[in-house]
Amino acid sequence: MSQVMIARGWLFGAAAALALAAGGLGFALAGFQGTKDGGAVKPAARKILYWYDPMIPAEHHEGPGLSSMGMQTIPRYADEGGASAQVPGISVDASASQALGLRIATVQRGELASSLTATGTIDFNQRDVAIVQARAGGFVQRVYGRAPGDVVGAGAPLADILVPEWGGAQAEFLAVRRTGNAALTQAARQRLMLLGMPSGTIASVERGDRPHNVITISTPIGGVVKTLDVRAGMTLTAGQTLAEVNGLGTVWLNAAVPEAIAGPLKPGQTVRATLAAFPGEILSGRVSAILPQTQADSRTLTVRIELPNRSGRLRPGMFATVSFGGATQPALLVPSEALIRTGKRTLVMLALDKGRYRPAEVQTGRESGGQIEILAGLGEGEKIVASGQFLIDSEASLSGVQARPIGGGAPIAAKPAVTGRLYETVGKIEQITANTVTLSHEPVPAIGWPAMTMTFQLPDPKVARGLKTGDRVRFAFDQPPAGPTVRRMAQVAGQ
């Protein structure tokens, strides 16, 4: 047998298997008539609407044969779905469900903790910087062997500077001081201060009763010498920068957080960090700032975290992993594996009564520990498929079953809504924007809605004036073509 024939046979077999998997899900097993005719059981006749290829569901044929792709067609029966055909969805019998390994989960409320993690690097604390400058012109007589990168303590000497201008001013001050005139002495002392002379140098001149025209420049804080621009024999001008010293008592950890998940982060939030240099050790810090600019190439925000560094072990450039902790919050939860992400929307597969299933569109929120928050589209207590949902979704797509939209989240058997009529219930505000409000509300018996979380239109921001996330409210809504719309809303007293 040639390789071409083998390939064609393999493709035909794979197509047949796919047809059985996809088409078989939508077929309710036909009843069998228990007539005894020579011991044989004959199946009941079923009406065939048309024949089709599961790979090309829009192409219909009058009888069995090959499709335009050369694949064997299968029948589409009129009784598929049985008496439940009037309800959107597809039917899967118990044996097929067991064979597919379908696992059902219940939508329920629970606590969801933040588990956002990011990576970052240690950097100097730019708020702890000292600039050393020459206060007057002079000459460098001596340097103390410092170099950029050296770690020094507070008061460490950098250079001895000869300042001729200060020598003359000090001599005049001592001469005035010997006259005993207090007013003139005070004026001469003030002149020394205006020349930029440190108070400690002035005190030394008074104690020694002689000029001190050579002064020692020292570091005002302890830390690392970042720059050093002083050398022996140099001529200095007033205001010239000699050195820059960065403190090491605290350091910054700059974490890159994707902008899509950075919304819940706030300054002051507690974080935990682990460093590759110290495996197994957890450091605690706080978010000091969330920088306002987003990195265009990586679409991340820089979150600045301040970490104590009393021992000096944390050095700029070190790599760290950051975990942003947060208090648990109540949420409507489903297993993360139950979601079907198409790229344009997110779906779950509803498990209805009598073995029927229907896709439903949902809006998701935070995710942690294998659970994901449902912001809209599902109600507490509804059942969804947590395993095997992709096969059912494929059959639903082939059968043309429409997904239950967000905002049309009433159960399948709900009564049709009457546009213009107001319905009233009580709920909790989960999220609020200028044009929408997401509410976890109690059942609405008038239209058959169960308790659920869904998003309503908010045409007038004044309706939600003074209300915020977490408030318990009584609200009234109608159902125009644009979707459920809140018309009035007030906070429930005694909350």
PDB file of N, CA, C and O in Angstrom, residues 148-212:
ATOM      1  N   PRO A 148      35.020  55.776  44.211  1.00  0.00           N
ATOM      2  CA  PRO A 148      33.609  55.433  43.994  1.00  0.00           C
ATOM      3  C   PRO A 148      33.352  53.959  44.283  1.00  0.00           C
ATOM      4  O   PRO A 148      34.131  53.079  43.895  1.00  0.00           O
ATOM      5  N   GLY A 149      32.252  53.688  44.983  1.00  0.00           N
ATOM      6  CA  GLY A 149      31.927  52.327  45.372  1.00  0.00           C
ATOM      7  C   GLY A 149      32.317  51.988  46.789  1.00  0.00           C
ATOM      8  O   GLY A 149      31.865  50.972  47.328  1.00  0.00           O
ATOM      9  N   ASP A 150      33.167  52.810  47.430  1.00  0.00           N
ATOM     10  CA  ASP A 150      33.543  52.557  48.819  1.00  0.00           C
ATOM     11  C   ASP A 150      32.349  52.789  49.737  1.00  0.00           C
ATOM     12  O   ASP A 150      31.562  53.722  49.544  1.00  0.00           O
ATOM     13  N   VAL A 151      32.245  51.946  50.737  1.00  0.00           N
ATOM     14  CA  VAL A 151      31.225  52.123  51.770  1.00  0.00           C
ATOM     15  C   VAL A 151      31.881  52.831  52.947  1.00  0.00           C
ATOM     16  O   VAL A 151      32.895  52.360  53.489  1.00  0.00           O
ATOM     17  N   VAL A 152      31.332  53.982  53.311  1.00  0.00           N
ATOM     18  CA  VAL A 152      31.924  54.811  54.367  1.00  0.00           C
ATOM     19  C   VAL A 152      30.870  55.096  55.424  1.00  0.00           C
ATOM     20  O   VAL A 152      29.660  54.991  55.184  1.00  0.00           O
ATOM     21  N   GLY A 153      31.338  55.461  56.605  1.00  0.00           N
ATOM     22  CA  GLY A 153      30.447  55.844  57.681  1.00  0.00           C
ATOM     23  C   GLY A 153      30.196  57.341  57.683  1.00  0.00           C
ATOM     24  O   GLY A 153      30.873  58.113  56.983  1.00  0.00           O
ATOM     25  N   ALA A 154      29.235  57.782  58.480  1.00  0.00           N
ATOM     26  CA  ALA A 154      28.944  59.210  58.581  1.00  0.00           C
ATOM     27  C   ALA A 154      30.152  59.938  59.173  1.00  0.00           C
ATOM     28  O   ALA A 154      30.770  59.473  60.134  1.00  0.00           O
ATOM     29  N   GLY A 155      30.519  61.086  58.570  1.00  0.00           N
ATOM     30  CA  GLY A 155      31.653  61.861  59.048  1.00  0.00           C
ATOM     31  C   GLY A 155      32.995  61.408  58.525  1.00  0.00           C
ATOM     32  O   GLY A 155      34.040  61.901  58.970  1.00  0.00           O
ATOM     33  N   ALA A 156      33.016  60.468  57.559  1.00  0.00           N
ATOM     34  CA  ALA A 156      34.287  59.990  57.009  1.00  0.00           C
ATOM     35  C   ALA A 156      34.959  61.113  56.216  1.00  0.00           C
ATOM     36  O   ALA A 156      34.321  61.748  55.374  1.00  0.00           O
ATOM     37  N   PRO A 157      36.275  61.418  56.452  1.00  0.00           N
ATOM     38  CA  PRO A 157      36.945  62.520  55.735  1.00  0.00           C
ATOM     39  C   PRO A 157      37.186  62.169  54.277  1.00  0.00           C
ATOM     40  O   PRO A 157      37.485  61.019  53.933  1.00  0.00           O
ATOM     41  N   LEU A 158      37.041  63.182  53.424  1.00  0.00           N
ATOM     42  CA  LEU A 158      37.285  63.003  51.998  1.00  0.00           C
ATOM     43  C   LEU A 158      38.530  63.761  51.535  1.00  0.00           C
ATOM     44  O   LEU A 158      39.349  63.225  50.788  1.00  0.00           O
ATOM     45  N   ALA A 159      38.695  65.032  51.988  1.00  0.00           N
ATOM     46  CA  ALA A 159      39.826  65.846  51.527  1.00  0.00           C
ATOM     47  C   ALA A 159      40.025  67.025  52.470  1.00  0.00           C
ATOM     48  O   ALA A 159      39.093  67.466  53.161  1.00  0.00           O
ATOM     49  N   ASP A 160      41.289  67.536  52.515  1.00  0.00           N
ATOM     50  CA  ASP A 160      41.618  68.770  53.230  1.00  0.00           C
ATOM     51  C   ASP A 160      41.709  69.893  52.209  1.00  0.00           C
ATOM     52  O   ASP A 160      42.444  69.783  51.209  1.00  0.00           O
ATOM     53  N   ILE A 161      40.990  70.999  52.462  1.00  0.00           N
ATOM     54  CA  ILE A 161      40.897  72.109  51.513  1.00  0.00           C
ATOM     55  C   ILE A 161      41.477  73.377  52.151  1.00  0.00           C
ATOM     56  O   ILE A 161      41.122  73.731  53.284  1.00  0.00           O
ATOM     57  N   LEU A 162      42.378  74.039  51.429  1.00  0.00           N
ATOM     58  CA  LEU A 162      42.904  75.339  51.848  1.00  0.00           C
ATOM     59  C   LEU A 162      42.015  76.425  51.233  1.00  0.00           C
ATOM     60  O   LEU A 162      41.877  76.509  50.013  1.00  0.00           O
ATOM     61  N   VAL A 163      41.411  77.250  52.123  1.00  0.00           N
ATOM     62  CA  VAL A 163      40.505  78.312  51.672  1.00  0.00           C
ATOM     63  C   VAL A 163      41.100  79.648  52.108  1.00  0.00           C
ATOM     64  O   VAL A 163      40.908  80.082  53.259  1.00  0.00           O
ATOM     65  N   PRO A 164      41.862  80.342  51.239  1.00  0.00           N
ATOM     66  CA  PRO A 164      42.503  81.618  51.636  1.00  0.00           C
ATOM     67  C   PRO A 164      41.494  82.663  52.101  1.00  0.00           C
ATOM     68  O   PRO A 164      41.767  83.431  53.027  1.00  0.00           O
ATOM     69  N   GLU A 165      40.329  82.730  51.445  1.00  0.00           N
ATOM     70  CA  GLU A 165      39.337  83.745  51.812  1.00  0.00           C
ATOM     71  C   GLU A 165      38.892  83.582  53.257  1.00  0.00           C
ATOM     72  O   GLU A 165      38.686  84.562  53.964  1.00  0.00           O
ATOM     73  N   TRP A 166      38.789  82.339  53.698  1.00  0.00           N
ATOM     74  CA  TRP A 166      38.349  82.109  55.068  1.00  0.00           C
ATOM     75  C   TRP A 166      39.438  82.511  56.067  1.00  0.00           C
ATOM     76  O   TRP A 166      39.139  82.981  57.171  1.00  0.00           O
ATOM     77  N   GLY A 167      40.700  82.328  55.663  1.00  0.00           N
ATOM     78  CA  GLY A 167      41.781  82.699  56.582  1.00  0.00           C
ATOM     79  C   GLY A 167      41.759  84.183  56.904  1.00  0.00           C
ATOM     80  O   GLY A 167      41.891  84.586  58.074  1.00  0.00           O
ATOM     81  N   GLY A 168      41.578  85.048  55.895  1.00  0.00           N
ATOM     82  CA  GLY A 168      41.520  86.486  56.138  1.00  0.00           C
ATOM     83  C   GLY A 168      40.322  86.877  56.970  1.00  0.00           C
ATOM     84  O   GLY A 168      40.411  87.724  57.877  1.00  0.00           O
ATOM     85  N   ALA A 169      39.177  86.301  56.716  1.00  0.00           N
ATOM     86  CA  ALA A 169      37.963  86.614  57.470  1.00  0.00           C
ATOM     87  C   ALA A 169      38.097  86.176  58.925  1.00  0.00           C
ATOM     88  O   ALA A 169      37.630  86.870  59.845  1.00  0.00           O
ATOM     89  N   GLN A 170      38.740  85.045  59.177  1.00  0.00           N
ATOM     90  CA  GLN A 170      38.918  84.579  60.544  1.00  0.00           C
ATOM     91  C   GLN A 170      39.860  85.499  61.323  1.00  0.00           C
ATOM     92  O   GLN A 170      39.647  85.771  62.516  1.00  0.00           O
ATOM     93  N   ALA A 171      40.918  85.999  60.642  1.00  0.00           N
ATOM     94  CA  ALA A 171      41.848  86.915  61.306  1.00  0.00           C
ATOM     95  C   ALA A 171      41.138  88.198  61.717  1.00  0.00           C
ATOM     96  O   ALA A 171      41.339  88.725  62.817  1.00  0.00           O
ATOM     97  N   GLU A 172      40.283  88.715  60.848  1.00  0.00           N
ATOM     98  CA  GLU A 172      39.524  89.914  61.188  1.00  0.00           C
ATOM     99  C   GLU A 172      38.588  89.654  62.356  1.00  0.00           C
ATOM    100  O   GLU A 172      38.421  90.498  63.261  1.00  0.00           O
ATOM    101  N   PHE A 173      37.966  88.480  62.373  1.00  0.00           N
ATOM    102  CA  PHE A 173      37.050  88.131  63.466  1.00  0.00           C
ATOM    103  C   PHE A 173      37.785  88.098  64.801  1.00  0.00           C
ATOM    104  O   PHE A 173      37.297  88.624  65.821  1.00  0.00           O
ATOM    105  N   LEU A 174      38.975  87.510  64.810  1.00  0.00           N
ATOM    106  CA  LEU A 174      39.729  87.435  66.070  1.00  0.00           C
ATOM    107  C   LEU A 174      40.152  88.824  66.547  1.00  0.00           C
ATOM    108  O   LEU A 174      40.154  89.115  67.748  1.00  0.00           O
ATOM    109  N   ALA A 175      40.522  89.715  65.580  1.00  0.00           N
ATOM    110  CA  ALA A 175      40.914  91.077  65.954  1.00  0.00           C
ATOM    111  C   ALA A 175      39.745  91.832  66.580  1.00  0.00           C
ATOM    112  O   ALA A 175      39.902  92.530  67.593  1.00  0.00           O
ATOM    113  N   VAL A 176      38.572  91.701  66.003  1.00  0.00           N
ATOM    114  CA  VAL A 176      37.374  92.374  66.553  1.00  0.00           C
ATOM    115  C   VAL A 176      37.034  91.778  67.907  1.00  0.00           C
ATOM    116  O   VAL A 176      36.625  92.485  68.836  1.00  0.00           O
ATOM    117  N   ARG A 177      37.208  90.496  68.028  1.00  0.00           N
ATOM    118  CA  ARG A 177      36.860  89.821  69.288  1.00  0.00           C
ATOM    119  C   ARG A 177      37.740  90.312  70.433  1.00  0.00           C
ATOM    120  O   ARG A 177      37.278  90.423  71.580  1.00  0.00           O
ATOM    121  N   ARG A 178      39.020  90.654  70.124  1.00  0.00           N
ATOM    122  CA  ARG A 178      39.923  91.112  71.180  1.00  0.00           C
ATOM    123  C   ARG A 178      39.541  92.505  71.680  1.00  0.00           C
ATOM    124  O   ARG A 178      39.959  92.923  72.770  1.00  0.00           O
ATOM    125  N   THR A 179      38.777  93.273  70.891  1.00  0.00           N
ATOM    126  CA  THR A 179      38.371  94.618  71.341  1.00  0.00           C
ATOM    127  C   THR A 179      37.353  94.540  72.460  1.00  0.00           C
ATOM    128  O   THR A 179      37.143  95.526  73.182  1.00  0.00           O
ATOM    129  N   GLY A 180      36.696  93.412  72.598  1.00  0.00           N
ATOM    130  CA  GLY A 180      35.692  93.274  73.634  1.00  0.00           C
ATOM    131  C   GLY A 180      34.342  93.861  73.281  1.00  0.00           C
ATOM    132  O   GLY A 180      33.431  93.846  74.127  1.00  0.00           O
ATOM    133  N   ASN A 181      34.163  94.387  72.072  1.00  0.00           N
ATOM    134  CA  ASN A 181      32.882  94.947  71.656  1.00  0.00           C
ATOM    135  C   ASN A 181      31.981  93.786  71.220  1.00  0.00           C
ATOM    136  O   ASN A 181      32.203  93.166  70.185  1.00  0.00           O
ATOM    137  N   ALA A 182      30.940  93.514  72.004  1.00  0.00           N
ATOM    138  CA  ALA A 182      30.077  92.356  71.739  1.00  0.00           C
ATOM    139  C   ALA A 182      29.322  92.483  70.428  1.00  0.00           C
ATOM    140  O   ALA A 182      29.157  91.506  69.689  1.00  0.00           O
ATOM    141  N   ALA A 183      28.855  93.710  70.130  1.00  0.00           N
ATOM    142  CA  ALA A 183      28.083  93.908  68.904  1.00  0.00           C
ATOM    143  C   ALA A 183      28.945  93.683  67.684  1.00  0.00           C
ATOM    144  O   ALA A 183      28.545  93.010  66.724  1.00  0.00           O
ATOM    145  N   LEU A 184      30.168  94.245  67.686  1.00  0.00           N
ATOM    146  CA  LEU A 184      31.053  94.046  66.549  1.00  0.00           C
ATOM    147  C   LEU A 184      31.478  92.586  66.429  1.00  0.00           C
ATOM    148  O   LEU A 184      31.615  92.055  65.317  1.00  0.00           O
ATOM    149  N   THR A 185      31.692  91.923  67.558  1.00  0.00           N
ATOM    150  CA  THR A 185      32.082  90.508  67.533  1.00  0.00           C
ATOM    151  C   THR A 185      30.986  89.643  66.913  1.00  0.00           C
ATOM    152  O   THR A 185      31.247  88.754  66.111  1.00  0.00           O
ATOM    153  N   GLN A 186      29.734  89.954  67.295  1.00  0.00           N
ATOM    154  CA  GLN A 186      28.618  89.189  66.742  1.00  0.00           C
ATOM    155  C   GLN A 186      28.482  89.417  65.241  1.00  0.00           C
ATOM    156  O   GLN A 186      28.214  88.492  64.473  1.00  0.00           O
ATOM    157  N   ALA A 187      28.715  90.663  64.789  1.00  0.00           N
ATOM    158  CA  ALA A 187      28.645  90.967  63.363  1.00  0.00           C
ATOM    159  C   ALA A 187      29.750  90.239  62.601  1.00  0.00           C
ATOM    160  O   ALA A 187      29.524  89.726  61.483  1.00  0.00           O
ATOM    161  N   ALA A 188      30.953  90.178  63.184  1.00  0.00           N
ATOM    162  CA  ALA A 188      32.054  89.463  62.525  1.00  0.00           C
ATOM    163  C   ALA A 188      31.776  87.965  62.454  1.00  0.00           C
ATOM    164  O   ALA A 188      32.089  87.309  61.442  1.00  0.00           O
ATOM    165  N   ARG A 189      31.152  87.412  63.504  1.00  0.00           N
ATOM    166  CA  ARG A 189      30.802  85.977  63.495  1.00  0.00           C
ATOM    167  C   ARG A 189      29.738  85.692  62.415  1.00  0.00           C
ATOM    168  O   ARG A 189      29.800  84.676  61.718  1.00  0.00           O
ATOM    169  N   GLN A 190      28.795  86.620  62.284  1.00  0.00           N
ATOM    170  CA  GLN A 190      27.765  86.453  61.266  1.00  0.00           C
ATOM    171  C   GLN A 190      28.376  86.462  59.861  1.00  0.00           C
ATOM    172  O   GLN A 190      27.932  85.724  58.982  1.00  0.00           O
ATOM    173  N   ARG A 191      29.399  87.268  59.658  1.00  0.00           N
ATOM    174  CA  ARG A 191      30.062  87.329  58.355  1.00  0.00           C
ATOM    175  C   ARG A 191      30.726  85.993  58.019  1.00  0.00           C
ATOM    176  O   ARG A 191      30.694  85.535  56.869  1.00  0.00           O
ATOM    177  N   LEU A 192      31.325  85.343  59.037  1.00  0.00           N
ATOM    178  CA  LEU A 192      31.941  84.036  58.802  1.00  0.00           C
ATOM    179  C   LEU A 192      30.894  83.010  58.373  1.00  0.00           C
ATOM    180  O   LEU A 192      31.141  82.181  57.489  1.00  0.00           O
ATOM    181  N   MET A 193      29.722  83.057  58.980  1.00  0.00           N
ATOM    182  CA  MET A 193      28.665  82.115  58.627  1.00  0.00           C
ATOM    183  C   MET A 193      28.164  82.353  57.210  1.00  0.00           C
ATOM    184  O   MET A 193      27.880  81.416  56.468  1.00  0.00           O
ATOM    185  N   LEU A 194      28.100  83.679  56.819  1.00  0.00           N
ATOM    186  CA  LEU A 194      27.642  83.991  55.473  1.00  0.00           C
ATOM    187  C   LEU A 194      28.643  83.558  54.413  1.00  0.00           C
ATOM    188  O   LEU A 194      28.285  83.336  53.254  1.00  0.00           O
ATOM    189  N   LEU A 195      29.891  83.438  54.777  1.00  0.00           N
ATOM    190  CA  LEU A 195      30.905  82.946  53.851  1.00  0.00           C
ATOM    191  C   LEU A 195      30.818  81.428  53.648  1.00  0.00           C
ATOM    192  O   LEU A 195      31.551  80.872  52.829  1.00  0.00           O
ATOM    193  N   GLY A 196      29.912  80.759  54.383  1.00  0.00           N
ATOM    194  CA  GLY A 196      29.743  79.317  54.246  1.00  0.00           C
ATOM    195  C   GLY A 196      30.549  78.509  55.220  1.00  0.00           C
ATOM    196  O   GLY A 196      30.637  77.286  55.075  1.00  0.00           O
ATOM    197  N   MET A 197      31.130  79.159  56.229  1.00  0.00           N
ATOM    198  CA  MET A 197      31.969  78.451  57.178  1.00  0.00           C
ATOM    199  C   MET A 197      31.104  77.645  58.146  1.00  0.00           C
ATOM    200  O   MET A 197      30.156  78.174  58.724  1.00  0.00           O
ATOM    201  N   PRO A 198      31.360  76.348  58.345  1.00  0.00           N
ATOM    202  CA  PRO A 198      30.597  75.548  59.301  1.00  0.00           C
ATOM    203  C   PRO A 198      30.716  76.103  60.719  1.00  0.00           C
ATOM    204  O   PRO A 198      31.750  76.682  61.101  1.00  0.00           O
ATOM    205  N   SER A 199      29.686  75.915  61.501  1.00  0.00           N
ATOM    206  CA  SER A 199      29.686  76.425  62.885  1.00  0.00           C
ATOM    207  C   SER A 199      30.776  75.761  63.713  1.00  0.00           C
ATOM    208  O   SER A 199      31.348  76.370  64.616  1.00  0.00           O
ATOM    209  N   GLY A 200      31.082  74.477  63.377  1.00  0.00           N
ATOM    210  CA  GLY A 200      32.146  73.792  64.118  1.00  0.00           C
ATOM    211  C   GLY A 200      33.503  74.437  63.862  1.00  0.00           C
ATOM    212  O   GLY A 200      34.342  74.539  64.778  1.00  0.00           O
ATOM    213  N   THR A 201      33.759  74.915  62.638  1.00  0.00           N
ATOM    214  CA  THR A 201      35.024  75.582  62.327  1.00  0.00           C
ATOM    215  C   THR A 201      35.125  76.913  63.055  1.00  0.00           C
ATOM    216  O   THR A 201      36.191  77.284  63.584  1.00  0.00           O
ATOM    217  N   ILE A 202      34.007  77.658  63.102  1.00  0.00           N
ATOM    218  CA  ILE A 202      34.007  78.943  63.823  1.00  0.00           C
ATOM    219  C   ILE A 202      34.297  78.726  65.297  1.00  0.00           C
ATOM    220  O   ILE A 202      35.077  79.477  65.920  1.00  0.00           O
ATOM    221  N   ALA A 203      33.712  77.678  65.866  1.00  0.00           N
ATOM    222  CA  ALA A 203      33.961  77.388  67.278  1.00  0.00           C
ATOM    223  C   ALA A 203      35.427  77.035  67.506  1.00  0.00           C
ATOM    224  O   ALA A 203      36.024  77.434  68.526  1.00  0.00           O
ATOM    225  N   SER A 204      36.040  76.307  66.580  1.00  0.00           N
ATOM    226  CA  SER A 204      37.460  75.958  66.721  1.00  0.00           C
ATOM    227  C   SER A 204      38.347  77.202  66.666  1.00  0.00           C
ATOM    228  O   SER A 204      39.350  77.314  67.393  1.00  0.00           O
ATOM    229  N   VAL A 205      37.985  78.173  65.813  1.00  0.00           N
ATOM    230  CA  VAL A 205      38.746  79.418  65.724  1.00  0.00           C
ATOM    231  C   VAL A 205      38.675  80.168  67.053  1.00  0.00           C
ATOM    232  O   VAL A 205      39.682  80.707  67.543  1.00  0.00           O
ATOM    233  N   GLU A 206      37.479  80.216  67.660  1.00  0.00           N
ATOM    234  CA  GLU A 206      37.324  80.931  68.930  1.00  0.00           C
ATOM    235  C   GLU A 206      38.103  80.237  70.039  1.00  0.00           C
ATOM    236  O   GLU A 206      38.740  80.905  70.872  1.00  0.00           O
ATOM    237  N   ARG A 207      38.052  78.912  70.057  1.00  0.00           N
ATOM    238  CA  ARG A 207      38.760  78.195  71.125  1.00  0.00           C
ATOM    239  C   ARG A 207      40.273  78.335  70.980  1.00  0.00           C
ATOM    240  O   ARG A 207      40.989  78.515  71.959  1.00  0.00           O
ATOM    241  N   GLY A 208      40.760  78.222  69.753  1.00  0.00           N
ATOM    242  CA  GLY A 208      42.211  78.264  69.558  1.00  0.00           C
ATOM    243  C   GLY A 208      42.776  79.665  69.412  1.00  0.00           C
ATOM    244  O   GLY A 208      44.000  79.838  69.436  1.00  0.00           O
ATOM    245  N   ASP A 209      41.912  80.639  69.209  1.00  0.00           N
ATOM    246  CA  ASP A 209      42.314  82.035  69.059  1.00  0.00           C
ATOM    247  C   ASP A 209      43.320  82.203  67.916  1.00  0.00           C
ATOM    248  O   ASP A 209      44.237  83.013  67.998  1.00  0.00           O
ATOM    249  N   ARG A 210      43.109  81.424  66.843  1.00  0.00           N
ATOM    250  CA  ARG A 210      43.965  81.569  65.669  1.00  0.00           C
ATOM    251  C   ARG A 210      43.167  81.088  64.456  1.00  0.00           C
ATOM    252  O   ARG A 210      42.258  80.257  64.570  1.00  0.00           O
ATOM    253  N   PRO A 211      43.515  81.605  63.263  1.00  0.00           N
ATOM    254  CA  PRO A 211      42.768  81.233  62.051  1.00  0.00           C
ATOM    255  C   PRO A 211      42.957  79.757  61.693  1.00  0.00           C
ATOM    256  O   PRO A 211      44.014  79.170  61.938  1.00  0.00           O
ATOM    257  N   HIS A 212      41.887  79.183  61.106  1.00  0.00           N
ATOM    258  CA  HIS A 212      41.928  77.814  60.574  1.00  0.00           C
ATOM    259  C   HIS A 212      41.529  77.897  59.104  1.00  0.00           C
ATOM    260  O   HIS A 212      40.346  77.772  58.766  1.00  0.00           O
TER     261      HIS A 212
END
